mmCIF file of C-alpha atoms in Angstrom:
data_model
loop_
_atom_site.group_PDB
_atom_site.id
_atom_site.type_symbol
_atom_site.label_atom_id
_atom_site.label_comp_id
_atom_site.label_asym_id
_atom_site.label_seq_id
_atom_site.Cartn_x
_atom_site.Cartn_y
_atom_site.Cartn_z
ATOM 1 C CA UNK A 1 90.300 166.972 156.542
ATOM 2 C CA UNK A 2 87.873 166.654 153.668
ATOM 3 C CA UNK A 3 90.170 167.128 150.661
ATOM 4 C CA UNK A 4 91.487 164.004 149.005
ATOM 5 C CA UNK A 5 95.262 163.503 148.957
ATOM 6 C CA UNK A 6 95.227 164.293 145.209
ATOM 7 C CA UNK A 7 93.323 167.549 145.856
ATOM 8 C CA UNK A 8 95.806 168.538 148.567
ATOM 9 C CA UNK A 9 98.717 167.946 146.193
ATOM 10 C CA UNK A 10 96.957 169.822 143.367
ATOM 11 C CA UNK A 11 96.386 172.817 145.655
ATOM 12 C CA UNK A 12 100.043 172.831 146.700
ATOM 13 C CA UNK A 13 101.304 172.501 143.100
ATOM 14 C CA UNK A 14 98.974 175.261 141.828
ATOM 15 C CA UNK A 15 101.058 177.734 143.870
ATOM 16 C CA UNK A 16 104.321 176.690 142.222
ATOM 17 C CA UNK A 17 106.017 178.410 139.275
ATOM 18 C CA UNK A 18 105.890 175.277 137.122
ATOM 19 C CA UNK A 19 103.234 173.230 135.366
ATOM 20 C CA UNK A 20 102.099 169.711 136.205
ATOM 21 C CA UNK A 21 100.191 167.178 134.121
ATOM 22 C CA UNK A 22 97.372 165.139 135.689
ATOM 23 C CA UNK A 23 99.332 161.865 135.944
ATOM 24 C CA UNK A 24 102.037 163.563 138.038
ATOM 25 C CA UNK A 25 99.431 165.098 140.345
ATOM 26 C CA UNK A 26 97.690 161.727 140.696
ATOM 27 C CA UNK A 27 100.977 159.941 141.394
ATOM 28 C CA UNK A 28 101.886 162.488 144.074
ATOM 29 C CA UNK A 29 98.392 162.132 145.572
ATOM 30 C CA UNK A 30 98.877 158.368 145.810
ATOM 31 C CA UNK A 31 102.230 158.863 147.524
ATOM 32 C CA UNK A 32 100.621 161.329 149.935
ATOM 33 C CA UNK A 33 97.867 158.813 150.768
ATOM 34 C CA UNK A 34 100.555 156.254 151.626
ATOM 35 C CA UNK A 35 102.513 158.780 153.716
ATOM 36 C CA UNK A 36 99.371 159.816 155.597
ATOM 37 C CA UNK A 37 98.564 156.172 156.374
ATOM 38 C CA UNK A 38 102.072 155.614 157.760
ATOM 39 C CA UNK A 39 101.902 158.855 159.746
ATOM 40 C CA UNK A 40 98.563 157.854 161.243
ATOM 41 C CA UNK A 41 99.989 154.468 162.305
ATOM 42 C CA UNK A 42 102.637 156.461 164.174
ATOM 43 C CA UNK A 43 100.057 158.633 165.919
ATOM 44 C CA UNK A 44 100.277 161.697 163.655
ATOM 45 C CA UNK A 45 96.721 162.856 162.878
ATOM 46 C CA UNK A 46 95.931 163.791 159.260
ATOM 47 C CA UNK A 47 95.181 167.441 160.139
ATOM 48 C CA UNK A 48 96.074 170.201 157.706
ATOM 49 C CA UNK A 49 98.999 171.336 159.850
ATOM 50 C CA UNK A 50 100.383 167.850 160.455
ATOM 51 C CA UNK A 51 99.927 166.822 156.830
ATOM 52 C CA UNK A 52 101.490 169.980 155.379
ATOM 53 C CA UNK A 53 105.030 168.647 155.316
ATOM 54 C CA UNK A 54 103.836 165.361 153.887
ATOM 55 C CA UNK A 55 102.021 167.155 151.052
ATOM 56 C CA UNK A 56 105.235 168.990 150.231
ATOM 57 C CA UNK A 57 107.301 165.798 150.442
ATOM 58 C CA UNK A 58 104.947 163.855 148.149
ATOM 59 C CA UNK A 59 104.643 166.638 145.577
ATOM 60 C CA UNK A 60 108.347 167.437 145.474
ATOM 61 C CA UNK A 61 109.445 163.787 145.395
ATOM 62 C CA UNK A 62 107.287 162.906 142.415
ATOM 63 C CA UNK A 63 108.052 166.192 140.627
ATOM 64 C CA UNK A 64 111.789 165.640 140.987
ATOM 65 C CA UNK A 65 111.518 162.334 139.163
ATOM 66 C CA UNK A 66 109.677 163.912 136.216
ATOM 67 C CA UNK A 67 111.799 167.012 135.757
ATOM 68 C CA UNK A 68 115.305 165.865 136.487
ATOM 69 C CA UNK A 69 118.231 165.580 134.225
ATOM 70 C CA UNK A 70 118.398 162.252 132.412
ATOM 71 C CA UNK A 71 121.569 160.267 133.023
ATOM 72 C CA UNK A 72 123.157 159.752 130.574
ATOM 73 C CA UNK A 73 121.918 162.645 128.478
ATOM 74 C CA UNK A 74 119.039 161.999 126.115
ATOM 75 C CA UNK A 75 119.941 161.200 122.518
ATOM 76 C CA UNK A 76 118.154 162.299 119.357
ATOM 77 C CA UNK A 77 116.899 158.723 118.962
ATOM 78 C CA UNK A 78 115.312 158.949 122.427
ATOM 79 C CA UNK A 79 113.896 162.450 121.911
ATOM 80 C CA UNK A 80 112.354 161.849 118.472
ATOM 81 C CA UNK A 81 109.470 159.583 119.648
ATOM 82 C CA UNK A 82 108.620 162.147 122.336
ATOM 83 C CA UNK A 83 108.550 165.043 119.873
ATOM 84 C CA UNK A 84 106.621 162.936 117.352
ATOM 85 C CA UNK A 85 104.004 162.034 119.977
ATOM 86 C CA UNK A 86 103.740 165.681 121.067
ATOM 87 C CA UNK A 87 103.389 166.884 117.467
ATOM 88 C CA UNK A 88 100.798 164.229 116.579
ATOM 89 C CA UNK A 89 98.680 165.034 119.614
ATOM 90 C CA UNK A 90 98.876 168.792 118.962
ATOM 91 C CA UNK A 91 97.691 168.231 115.381
ATOM 92 C CA UNK A 92 94.966 165.840 116.568
ATOM 93 C CA UNK A 93 93.724 168.618 118.862
ATOM 94 C CA UNK A 94 93.557 171.079 115.983
ATOM 95 C CA UNK A 95 96.699 173.033 116.852
ATOM 96 C CA UNK A 96 98.945 174.263 114.051
ATOM 97 C CA UNK A 97 102.583 173.360 114.562
ATOM 98 C CA UNK A 98 105.478 175.248 112.978
ATOM 99 C CA UNK A 99 109.245 175.486 113.273
ATOM 100 C CA UNK A 100 110.326 177.326 116.420
ATOM 101 C CA UNK A 101 111.700 180.835 115.900
ATOM 102 C CA UNK A 102 114.886 179.904 117.749
ATOM 103 C CA UNK A 103 116.615 176.592 118.408
ATOM 104 C CA UNK A 104 118.090 174.992 121.466
ATOM 105 C CA UNK A 105 116.648 171.529 121.803
ATOM 106 C CA UNK A 106 114.016 169.292 120.328
ATOM 107 C CA UNK A 107 110.821 171.283 120.149
ATOM 108 C CA UNK A 108 107.326 171.822 118.835
ATOM 109 C CA UNK A 109 106.083 175.356 118.223
ATOM 110 C CA UNK A 110 102.343 175.956 118.198
ATOM 111 C CA UNK A 111 100.765 178.904 116.403
ATOM 112 C CA UNK A 112 98.085 180.964 118.175
ATOM 113 C CA UNK A 113 94.547 179.610 117.913
ATOM 114 C CA UNK A 114 91.615 181.763 116.775
ATOM 115 C CA UNK A 115 90.129 183.435 119.830
ATOM 116 C CA UNK A 116 92.933 182.099 122.020
ATOM 117 C CA UNK A 117 95.878 183.691 123.749
ATOM 118 C CA UNK A 118 98.936 185.218 122.117
ATOM 119 C CA UNK A 119 102.177 186.405 123.645
ATOM 120 C CA UNK A 120 104.709 189.151 123.115
ATOM 121 C CA UNK A 121 104.741 192.054 120.690
ATOM 122 C CA UNK A 122 104.713 189.650 117.723
ATOM 123 C CA UNK A 123 101.544 187.985 119.118
ATOM 124 C CA UNK A 124 103.150 184.540 118.852
ATOM 125 C CA UNK A 125 102.260 181.139 120.205
ATOM 126 C CA UNK A 126 104.225 178.798 122.435
ATOM 127 C CA UNK A 127 107.040 176.277 122.121
ATOM 128 C CA UNK A 128 107.370 173.056 124.089
ATOM 129 C CA UNK A 129 110.935 171.805 124.214
ATOM 130 C CA UNK A 130 112.730 168.781 125.597
ATOM 131 C CA UNK A 131 116.494 168.904 125.993
ATOM 132 C CA UNK A 132 119.294 166.352 126.036
ATOM 133 C CA UNK A 133 119.867 167.205 129.693
ATOM 134 C CA UNK A 134 116.354 168.120 130.916
ATOM 135 C CA UNK A 135 112.728 167.196 130.455
ATOM 136 C CA UNK A 136 109.719 169.250 129.228
ATOM 137 C CA UNK A 137 109.675 173.067 129.152
ATOM 138 C CA UNK A 138 107.278 175.631 127.710
ATOM 139 C CA UNK A 139 108.181 179.115 126.486
ATOM 140 C CA UNK A 140 106.834 181.895 124.289
ATOM 141 C CA UNK A 141 107.984 181.452 120.694
ATOM 142 C CA UNK A 142 110.340 184.426 120.671
ATOM 143 C CA UNK A 143 114.044 184.990 121.249
ATOM 144 C CA UNK A 144 113.910 186.255 124.840
ATOM 145 C CA UNK A 145 111.361 184.582 127.063
ATOM 146 C CA UNK A 146 110.740 183.025 130.413
ATOM 147 C CA UNK A 147 110.739 179.260 130.531
ATOM 148 C CA UNK A 148 108.565 177.082 132.726
ATOM 149 C CA UNK A 149 109.184 173.447 133.546
ATOM 150 C CA UNK A 150 106.341 171.081 132.767
ATOM 151 C CA UNK A 151 106.479 168.120 135.121
ATOM 152 C CA UNK A 152 105.371 165.208 132.978
ATOM 153 C CA UNK A 153 106.707 161.750 132.207
ATOM 154 C CA UNK A 154 109.327 161.763 129.431
ATOM 155 C CA UNK A 155 107.309 159.159 127.538
ATOM 156 C CA UNK A 156 104.936 159.267 124.561
ATOM 157 C CA UNK A 157 102.016 159.142 127.038
ATOM 158 C CA UNK A 158 103.558 162.084 128.904
ATOM 159 C CA UNK A 159 103.882 163.944 125.588
ATOM 160 C CA UNK A 160 100.150 163.501 125.045
ATOM 161 C CA UNK A 161 99.476 165.032 128.465
ATOM 162 C CA UNK A 162 101.847 167.906 127.647
ATOM 163 C CA UNK A 163 99.926 168.548 124.402
ATOM 164 C CA UNK A 164 96.637 168.630 126.339
ATOM 165 C CA UNK A 165 98.098 171.147 128.801
ATOM 166 C CA UNK A 166 99.471 173.259 125.938
ATOM 167 C CA UNK A 167 96.080 173.190 124.211
ATOM 168 C CA UNK A 168 94.343 174.328 127.414
ATOM 169 C CA UNK A 169 96.825 177.185 127.915
ATOM 170 C CA UNK A 170 96.539 178.333 124.291
ATOM 171 C CA UNK A 171 92.718 178.310 124.360
ATOM 172 C CA UNK A 172 92.500 180.033 127.759
ATOM 173 C CA UNK A 173 91.155 177.001 129.636
ATOM 174 C CA UNK A 174 94.183 176.812 131.949
ATOM 175 C CA UNK A 175 96.145 179.446 133.830
ATOM 176 C CA UNK A 176 98.492 181.477 131.676
ATOM 177 C CA UNK A 177 101.919 180.745 133.168
ATOM 178 C CA UNK A 178 103.357 183.877 131.528
ATOM 179 C CA UNK A 179 100.901 186.246 133.212
ATOM 180 C CA UNK A 180 102.109 187.860 136.393
ATOM 181 C CA UNK A 181 100.662 185.995 139.310
ATOM 182 C CA UNK A 182 101.350 186.014 143.016
ATOM 183 C CA UNK A 183 103.773 183.444 144.348
#
């Protein structure tokens, strides 16, 4: 196989109905490299077929850690630095933040960018939200919308990666998660 473990994980995750920041993909790639080394010591060749289950195991294991429910639930004092880091990075990137059109958690709404994407009949932007009982999510800034999990560390550094992903989606540099796409 010629693809790196990180590339194999990235290919697998690109088919999922969620979003992943680079550090999560890299972490899963490192886990896959370790799993492949152990498998090879046990006589399992690193072929695409043999490695398939290991790719899934690495990607899902790391994703679970970055999207799971915090125990105990997150407090406002814990969420505020995350939202502040997300907001600061959005502003640093030239995105205009605004209050979300509907509540539900701690969030940052981002207005459409000139020449970028818009969503819904109101041609709105997106909202990134973190909840007391769950990590990062992105949705269209309207009352009824689909929500996608963003697998990213629930840390200020993770918030910066979330802002970069949001910026790329808004400007059309990353796949639009709200567009119909094959599973």
